[in-house]
Amino acid sequence: MIANDNDPFGGVIYSYTRKQAINDGVLVDLSNYDVSKQHWKLPIACTDTLWQTIEAVMRQDDSQDISGILHDISTMAKLQIRGADTSDVVLFDVKLGKEIHKLKLHMGPGDTSDPVLTLMFSDED
């Protein structure tokens, strides 16, 4: 590695991109769902852990589908955003199936530094 005199910490040793996380299944891209396009102008993904919970809810209850679940999550997130300060993270509750879950929506830079959204459980990073 070539030393960079302008960077006191040196160069990047390794970075794990959002695209890699989606390809690896760590994140699930939700941007292509119509309901996501209706609610969000930014790319949105969720953690695999949250996705597994969403899939379990759909298996347990035939009346639950991905559009309805994503609509509920998006609506609750937007309600919390409206009442939030300028933070890049909002916490909110949403009912998935028969249980109420505390979720987190994070807005941060994606692979190209453009803003992206990531949904996860409140205890995930």
Short mmCIF file of N, CA and C in Angstrom, two decimals:
data_model
loop_
_atom_site.label_atom_id
_atom_site.label_comp_id
_atom_site.label_asym_id
_atom_site.label_seq_id
_atom_site.Cartn_x
_atom_site.Cartn_y
_atom_site.Cartn_z
N MET A 1 0.85 -1.17 0.00
CA MET A 1 0.00 0.00 0.00
C MET A 1 0.89 1.24 0.00
N ILE A 2 0.51 2.21 -0.78
CA ILE A 2 1.25 3.47 -0.86
C ILE A 2 0.73 4.41 0.22
N ALA A 3 1.65 4.97 0.98
CA ALA A 3 1.25 5.89 2.05
C ALA A 3 0.68 7.17 1.46
N ASN A 4 -0.34 7.68 2.10
CA ASN A 4 -0.95 8.94 1.69
C ASN A 4 -0.63 9.97 2.76
N ASP A 5 0.26 10.90 2.45
CA ASP A 5 0.69 11.90 3.42
C ASP A 5 -0.44 12.81 3.87
N ASN A 6 -1.50 12.92 3.08
CA ASN A 6 -2.61 13.81 3.42
C ASN A 6 -3.62 13.16 4.36
N ASP A 7 -3.57 11.87 4.53
CA ASP A 7 -4.54 11.16 5.38
C ASP A 7 -3.83 10.62 6.61
N PRO A 8 -4.10 11.17 7.79
CA PRO A 8 -3.39 10.74 9.00
C PRO A 8 -3.68 9.29 9.38
N PHE A 9 -4.75 8.72 8.85
CA PHE A 9 -5.11 7.34 9.19
C PHE A 9 -4.72 6.35 8.10
N GLY A 10 -4.18 6.83 7.00
CA GLY A 10 -3.81 5.96 5.91
C GLY A 10 -5.01 5.66 5.02
N GLY A 11 -4.80 4.76 4.07
CA GLY A 11 -5.87 4.40 3.14
C GLY A 11 -6.83 3.38 3.72
N VAL A 12 -7.90 3.18 3.00
CA VAL A 12 -8.90 2.19 3.41
C VAL A 12 -8.31 0.80 3.23
N ILE A 13 -8.39 -0.01 4.27
CA ILE A 13 -7.88 -1.37 4.20
C ILE A 13 -8.91 -2.28 3.54
N TYR A 14 -10.18 -2.13 3.94
CA TYR A 14 -11.25 -2.95 3.38
C TYR A 14 -12.57 -2.23 3.58
N SER A 15 -13.43 -2.29 2.60
CA SER A 15 -14.78 -1.75 2.75
C SER A 15 -15.78 -2.77 2.23
N TYR A 16 -16.91 -2.84 2.92
CA TYR A 16 -17.99 -3.75 2.55
C TYR A 16 -19.13 -2.89 2.03
N THR A 17 -19.43 -3.01 0.76
CA THR A 17 -20.40 -2.12 0.15
C THR A 17 -21.83 -2.61 0.36
N ARG A 18 -22.76 -1.71 0.18
CA ARG A 18 -24.18 -2.05 0.26
C ARG A 18 -24.52 -3.08 -0.82
N LYS A 19 -23.97 -2.89 -2.01
CA LYS A 19 -24.21 -3.83 -3.11
C LYS A 19 -23.75 -5.24 -2.72
N GLN A 20 -22.58 -5.33 -2.08
CA GLN A 20 -22.09 -6.64 -1.62
C GLN A 20 -23.03 -7.22 -0.57
N ALA A 21 -23.50 -6.38 0.35
CA ALA A 21 -24.41 -6.86 1.40
C ALA A 21 -25.70 -7.39 0.80
N ILE A 22 -26.21 -6.74 -0.24
CA ILE A 22 -27.42 -7.23 -0.92
C ILE A 22 -27.11 -8.53 -1.64
N ASN A 23 -25.99 -8.59 -2.36
CA ASN A 23 -25.61 -9.83 -3.06
C ASN A 23 -25.38 -10.99 -2.10
N ASP A 24 -24.85 -10.69 -0.91
CA ASP A 24 -24.58 -11.73 0.09
C ASP A 24 -25.82 -12.12 0.89
N GLY A 25 -26.91 -11.36 0.74
CA GLY A 25 -28.12 -11.66 1.49
C GLY A 25 -28.16 -11.06 2.89
N VAL A 26 -27.19 -10.23 3.22
CA VAL A 26 -27.18 -9.55 4.51
C VAL A 26 -28.26 -8.47 4.53
N LEU A 27 -28.45 -7.82 3.38
CA LEU A 27 -29.54 -6.86 3.18
C LEU A 27 -30.44 -7.37 2.06
N VAL A 28 -31.71 -7.00 2.13
CA VAL A 28 -32.68 -7.34 1.09
C VAL A 28 -33.16 -6.04 0.47
N ASP A 29 -32.97 -5.90 -0.85
CA ASP A 29 -33.37 -4.69 -1.55
C ASP A 29 -34.89 -4.64 -1.68
N LEU A 30 -35.50 -3.59 -1.17
CA LEU A 30 -36.95 -3.41 -1.23
C LEU A 30 -37.35 -2.37 -2.27
N SER A 31 -36.39 -1.79 -2.94
CA SER A 31 -36.63 -0.66 -3.84
C SER A 31 -37.50 -1.00 -5.04
N ASN A 32 -37.53 -2.24 -5.47
CA ASN A 32 -38.27 -2.61 -6.66
C ASN A 32 -39.74 -2.90 -6.41
N TYR A 33 -40.15 -2.97 -5.15
CA TYR A 33 -41.56 -3.17 -4.85
C TYR A 33 -42.31 -1.87 -5.11
N ASP A 34 -43.48 -1.97 -5.77
CA ASP A 34 -44.26 -0.77 -6.08
C ASP A 34 -44.57 0.05 -4.84
N VAL A 35 -44.90 -0.62 -3.75
CA VAL A 35 -45.25 0.10 -2.53
C VAL A 35 -44.05 0.89 -2.00
N SER A 36 -42.85 0.37 -2.15
CA SER A 36 -41.65 1.11 -1.74
C SER A 36 -41.45 2.33 -2.63
N LYS A 37 -41.69 2.17 -3.92
CA LYS A 37 -41.56 3.29 -4.85
C LYS A 37 -42.58 4.38 -4.54
N GLN A 38 -43.76 3.97 -4.07
CA GLN A 38 -44.80 4.95 -3.74
C GLN A 38 -44.46 5.72 -2.47
N HIS A 39 -43.81 5.08 -1.53
CA HIS A 39 -43.52 5.72 -0.24
C HIS A 39 -42.18 6.45 -0.20
N TRP A 40 -41.18 5.95 -0.92
CA TRP A 40 -39.82 6.46 -0.75
C TRP A 40 -39.22 6.88 -2.08
N LYS A 41 -38.50 7.99 -2.06
CA LYS A 41 -37.78 8.46 -3.24
C LYS A 41 -36.36 7.92 -3.27
N LEU A 42 -35.90 7.39 -2.14
CA LEU A 42 -34.54 6.88 -2.02
C LEU A 42 -34.54 5.36 -2.07
N PRO A 43 -33.42 4.75 -2.47
CA PRO A 43 -33.32 3.29 -2.39
C PRO A 43 -33.51 2.83 -0.95
N ILE A 44 -34.21 1.71 -0.77
CA ILE A 44 -34.48 1.20 0.57
C ILE A 44 -34.21 -0.29 0.61
N ALA A 45 -33.63 -0.73 1.70
CA ALA A 45 -33.35 -2.15 1.93
C ALA A 45 -33.64 -2.45 3.39
N CYS A 46 -33.75 -3.73 3.70
CA CYS A 46 -33.90 -4.13 5.10
C CYS A 46 -32.90 -5.23 5.41
N THR A 47 -32.66 -5.42 6.69
CA THR A 47 -31.75 -6.49 7.10
C THR A 47 -32.40 -7.84 6.83
N ASP A 48 -31.58 -8.84 6.67
CA ASP A 48 -32.08 -10.20 6.47
C ASP A 48 -32.91 -10.65 7.67
N THR A 49 -32.55 -10.21 8.86
CA THR A 49 -33.29 -10.59 10.06
C THR A 49 -34.72 -10.07 9.99
N LEU A 50 -34.88 -8.82 9.60
CA LEU A 50 -36.23 -8.25 9.45
C LEU A 50 -36.97 -8.95 8.32
N TRP A 51 -36.28 -9.22 7.22
CA TRP A 51 -36.91 -9.90 6.09
C TRP A 51 -37.43 -11.28 6.49
N GLN A 52 -36.66 -12.01 7.28
CA GLN A 52 -37.10 -13.33 7.75
C GLN A 52 -38.38 -13.21 8.57
N THR A 53 -38.48 -12.17 9.39
CA THR A 53 -39.70 -11.95 10.18
C THR A 53 -40.87 -11.64 9.26
N ILE A 54 -40.66 -10.80 8.26
CA ILE A 54 -41.72 -10.47 7.30
C ILE A 54 -42.19 -11.73 6.59
N GLU A 55 -41.26 -12.57 6.14
CA GLU A 55 -41.63 -13.81 5.47
C GLU A 55 -42.41 -14.74 6.40
N ALA A 56 -42.00 -14.81 7.66
CA ALA A 56 -42.70 -15.66 8.64
C ALA A 56 -44.13 -15.17 8.84
N VAL A 57 -44.32 -13.87 8.90
CA VAL A 57 -45.68 -13.31 9.05
C VAL A 57 -46.54 -13.69 7.85
N MET A 58 -45.98 -13.60 6.65
CA MET A 58 -46.75 -13.96 5.45
C MET A 58 -47.09 -15.44 5.42
N ARG A 59 -46.20 -16.29 5.91
CA ARG A 59 -46.48 -17.73 5.97
C ARG A 59 -47.57 -18.05 6.99
N GLN A 60 -47.58 -17.32 8.10
CA GLN A 60 -48.53 -17.59 9.19
C GLN A 60 -49.92 -17.04 8.91
N ASP A 61 -50.01 -16.01 8.08
CA ASP A 61 -51.29 -15.34 7.86
C ASP A 61 -51.44 -15.03 6.38
N ASP A 62 -52.33 -15.77 5.71
CA ASP A 62 -52.53 -15.60 4.27
C ASP A 62 -53.03 -14.21 3.89
N SER A 63 -53.63 -13.49 4.85
CA SER A 63 -54.14 -12.16 4.53
C SER A 63 -53.02 -11.11 4.51
N GLN A 64 -51.84 -11.48 4.96
CA GLN A 64 -50.69 -10.57 4.96
C GLN A 64 -49.87 -10.80 3.70
N ASP A 65 -49.62 -9.73 2.96
CA ASP A 65 -48.74 -9.84 1.80
C ASP A 65 -47.65 -8.77 1.91
N ILE A 66 -46.68 -8.86 1.04
CA ILE A 66 -45.53 -7.97 1.13
C ILE A 66 -45.93 -6.51 0.95
N SER A 67 -46.87 -6.25 0.05
CA SER A 67 -47.30 -4.86 -0.17
C SER A 67 -47.93 -4.27 1.08
N GLY A 68 -48.79 -5.02 1.73
CA GLY A 68 -49.44 -4.54 2.95
C GLY A 68 -48.46 -4.34 4.08
N ILE A 69 -47.55 -5.28 4.24
CA ILE A 69 -46.56 -5.18 5.32
C ILE A 69 -45.63 -3.99 5.08
N LEU A 70 -45.13 -3.84 3.85
CA LEU A 70 -44.24 -2.71 3.56
C LEU A 70 -44.98 -1.38 3.67
N HIS A 71 -46.26 -1.37 3.31
CA HIS A 71 -47.06 -0.16 3.49
C HIS A 71 -47.16 0.20 4.97
N ASP A 72 -47.46 -0.78 5.81
CA ASP A 72 -47.57 -0.53 7.25
C ASP A 72 -46.25 -0.02 7.83
N ILE A 73 -45.15 -0.68 7.47
CA ILE A 73 -43.84 -0.26 7.96
C ILE A 73 -43.52 1.16 7.50
N SER A 74 -43.75 1.43 6.22
CA SER A 74 -43.44 2.75 5.66
C SER A 74 -44.29 3.84 6.30
N THR A 75 -45.57 3.56 6.50
CA THR A 75 -46.46 4.55 7.11
C THR A 75 -46.02 4.87 8.53
N MET A 76 -45.71 3.86 9.31
CA MET A 76 -45.28 4.10 10.70
C MET A 76 -43.95 4.83 10.74
N ALA A 77 -43.05 4.50 9.83
CA ALA A 77 -41.76 5.19 9.77
C ALA A 77 -41.97 6.67 9.41
N LYS A 78 -42.82 6.93 8.43
CA LYS A 78 -43.06 8.32 8.02
C LYS A 78 -43.71 9.14 9.13
N LEU A 79 -44.62 8.53 9.87
CA LEU A 79 -45.23 9.24 11.00
C LEU A 79 -44.16 9.64 12.01
N GLN A 80 -43.22 8.76 12.26
CA GLN A 80 -42.15 9.06 13.21
C GLN A 80 -41.19 10.11 12.65
N ILE A 81 -40.92 10.04 11.37
CA ILE A 81 -40.03 11.02 10.73
C ILE A 81 -40.60 12.43 10.87
N ARG A 82 -41.90 12.55 10.67
CA ARG A 82 -42.53 13.88 10.75
C ARG A 82 -42.36 14.52 12.12
N GLY A 83 -42.29 13.71 13.16
CA GLY A 83 -42.14 14.25 14.50
C GLY A 83 -40.71 14.27 15.01
N ALA A 84 -39.77 13.86 14.16
CA ALA A 84 -38.38 13.73 14.60
C ALA A 84 -37.59 15.01 14.34
N ASP A 85 -36.44 15.08 15.00
CA ASP A 85 -35.52 16.18 14.71
C ASP A 85 -34.79 15.86 13.40
N THR A 86 -33.62 16.37 13.23
CA THR A 86 -32.89 16.15 11.97
C THR A 86 -32.00 14.91 12.02
N SER A 87 -32.27 14.02 12.94
CA SER A 87 -31.46 12.81 13.09
C SER A 87 -31.53 11.95 11.84
N ASP A 88 -30.51 11.14 11.65
CA ASP A 88 -30.49 10.21 10.52
C ASP A 88 -31.11 8.86 10.89
N VAL A 89 -31.61 8.74 12.11
CA VAL A 89 -32.21 7.49 12.59
C VAL A 89 -33.54 7.79 13.27
N VAL A 90 -34.56 7.00 12.94
CA VAL A 90 -35.82 7.08 13.68
C VAL A 90 -36.19 5.69 14.16
N LEU A 91 -36.73 5.63 15.36
CA LEU A 91 -37.24 4.39 15.94
C LEU A 91 -38.76 4.46 15.92
N PHE A 92 -39.40 3.34 15.64
CA PHE A 92 -40.86 3.32 15.59
C PHE A 92 -41.35 1.90 15.84
N ASP A 93 -42.60 1.80 16.26
CA ASP A 93 -43.23 0.51 16.50
C ASP A 93 -44.14 0.18 15.33
N VAL A 94 -44.19 -1.10 14.98
CA VAL A 94 -45.10 -1.55 13.93
C VAL A 94 -45.57 -2.95 14.28
N LYS A 95 -46.82 -3.21 13.99
CA LYS A 95 -47.38 -4.54 14.23
C LYS A 95 -47.14 -5.40 13.00
N LEU A 96 -46.42 -6.48 13.20
CA LEU A 96 -46.18 -7.46 12.14
C LEU A 96 -46.81 -8.76 12.61
N GLY A 97 -47.87 -9.16 11.96
CA GLY A 97 -48.61 -10.32 12.44
C GLY A 97 -49.30 -9.98 13.74
N LYS A 98 -49.04 -10.78 14.75
CA LYS A 98 -49.68 -10.56 16.05
C LYS A 98 -48.78 -9.84 17.04
N GLU A 99 -47.56 -9.52 16.63
CA GLU A 99 -46.60 -8.91 17.55
C GLU A 99 -46.23 -7.49 17.13
N ILE A 100 -45.95 -6.67 18.13
CA ILE A 100 -45.45 -5.32 17.87
C ILE A 100 -43.93 -5.37 17.97
N HIS A 101 -43.29 -4.84 16.94
CA HIS A 101 -41.83 -4.83 16.87
C HIS A 101 -41.33 -3.40 16.85
N LYS A 102 -40.19 -3.17 17.48
CA LYS A 102 -39.53 -1.86 17.44
C LYS A 102 -38.52 -1.91 16.30
N LEU A 103 -38.75 -1.05 15.31
CA LEU A 103 -37.87 -0.99 14.15
C LEU A 103 -37.10 0.32 14.12
N LYS A 104 -36.07 0.31 13.31
CA LYS A 104 -35.23 1.48 13.12
C LYS A 104 -35.08 1.72 11.62
N LEU A 105 -35.21 2.98 11.23
CA LEU A 105 -34.94 3.38 9.85
C LEU A 105 -33.73 4.31 9.88
N HIS A 106 -32.72 3.94 9.13
CA HIS A 106 -31.48 4.73 9.09
C HIS A 106 -31.31 5.30 7.69
N MET A 107 -30.99 6.58 7.61
CA MET A 107 -30.64 7.19 6.34
C MET A 107 -29.16 7.55 6.39
N GLY A 108 -28.43 7.08 5.40
CA GLY A 108 -27.01 7.35 5.34
C GLY A 108 -26.50 7.23 3.92
N PRO A 109 -25.20 7.41 3.74
CA PRO A 109 -24.65 7.34 2.39
C PRO A 109 -24.58 5.90 1.90
N GLY A 110 -24.90 5.73 0.63
CA GLY A 110 -24.76 4.43 -0.01
C GLY A 110 -23.37 4.29 -0.62
N ASP A 111 -23.24 3.37 -1.53
CA ASP A 111 -21.94 3.09 -2.15
C ASP A 111 -21.38 4.28 -2.92
N THR A 112 -22.27 5.13 -3.44
CA THR A 112 -21.83 6.29 -4.22
C THR A 112 -21.98 7.59 -3.43
N SER A 113 -22.17 7.48 -2.14
CA SER A 113 -22.38 8.61 -1.23
C SER A 113 -23.76 9.24 -1.35
N ASP A 114 -24.58 8.79 -2.29
CA ASP A 114 -25.97 9.25 -2.35
C ASP A 114 -26.73 8.63 -1.19
N PRO A 115 -27.76 9.32 -0.66
CA PRO A 115 -28.47 8.79 0.50
C PRO A 115 -29.28 7.54 0.17
N VAL A 116 -29.29 6.63 1.13
CA VAL A 116 -30.08 5.39 1.04
C VAL A 116 -30.75 5.17 2.39
N LEU A 117 -31.79 4.34 2.39
CA LEU A 117 -32.52 4.00 3.61
C LEU A 117 -32.32 2.53 3.93
N THR A 118 -32.19 2.24 5.22
CA THR A 118 -32.07 0.86 5.67
C THR A 118 -32.99 0.64 6.86
N LEU A 119 -33.86 -0.36 6.73
CA LEU A 119 -34.77 -0.77 7.80
C LEU A 119 -34.16 -1.94 8.55
N MET A 120 -34.34 -1.92 9.88
CA MET A 120 -33.81 -3.01 10.71
C MET A 120 -34.53 -3.01 12.04
N PHE A 121 -34.30 -4.05 12.83
CA PHE A 121 -34.79 -4.04 14.20
C PHE A 121 -33.98 -3.02 14.99
N SER A 122 -34.58 -2.50 16.06
CA SER A 122 -33.94 -1.41 16.80
C SER A 122 -32.60 -1.80 17.41
N ASP A 123 -32.37 -3.10 17.64
CA ASP A 123 -31.11 -3.53 18.25
C ASP A 123 -30.05 -3.92 17.22
N GLU A 124 -30.33 -3.70 15.94
CA GLU A 124 -29.37 -4.02 14.89
C GLU A 124 -28.61 -2.76 14.46
N ASP A 125 -27.43 -2.99 13.87
CA ASP A 125 -26.64 -1.88 13.32
C ASP A 125 -26.58 -1.99 11.81
#
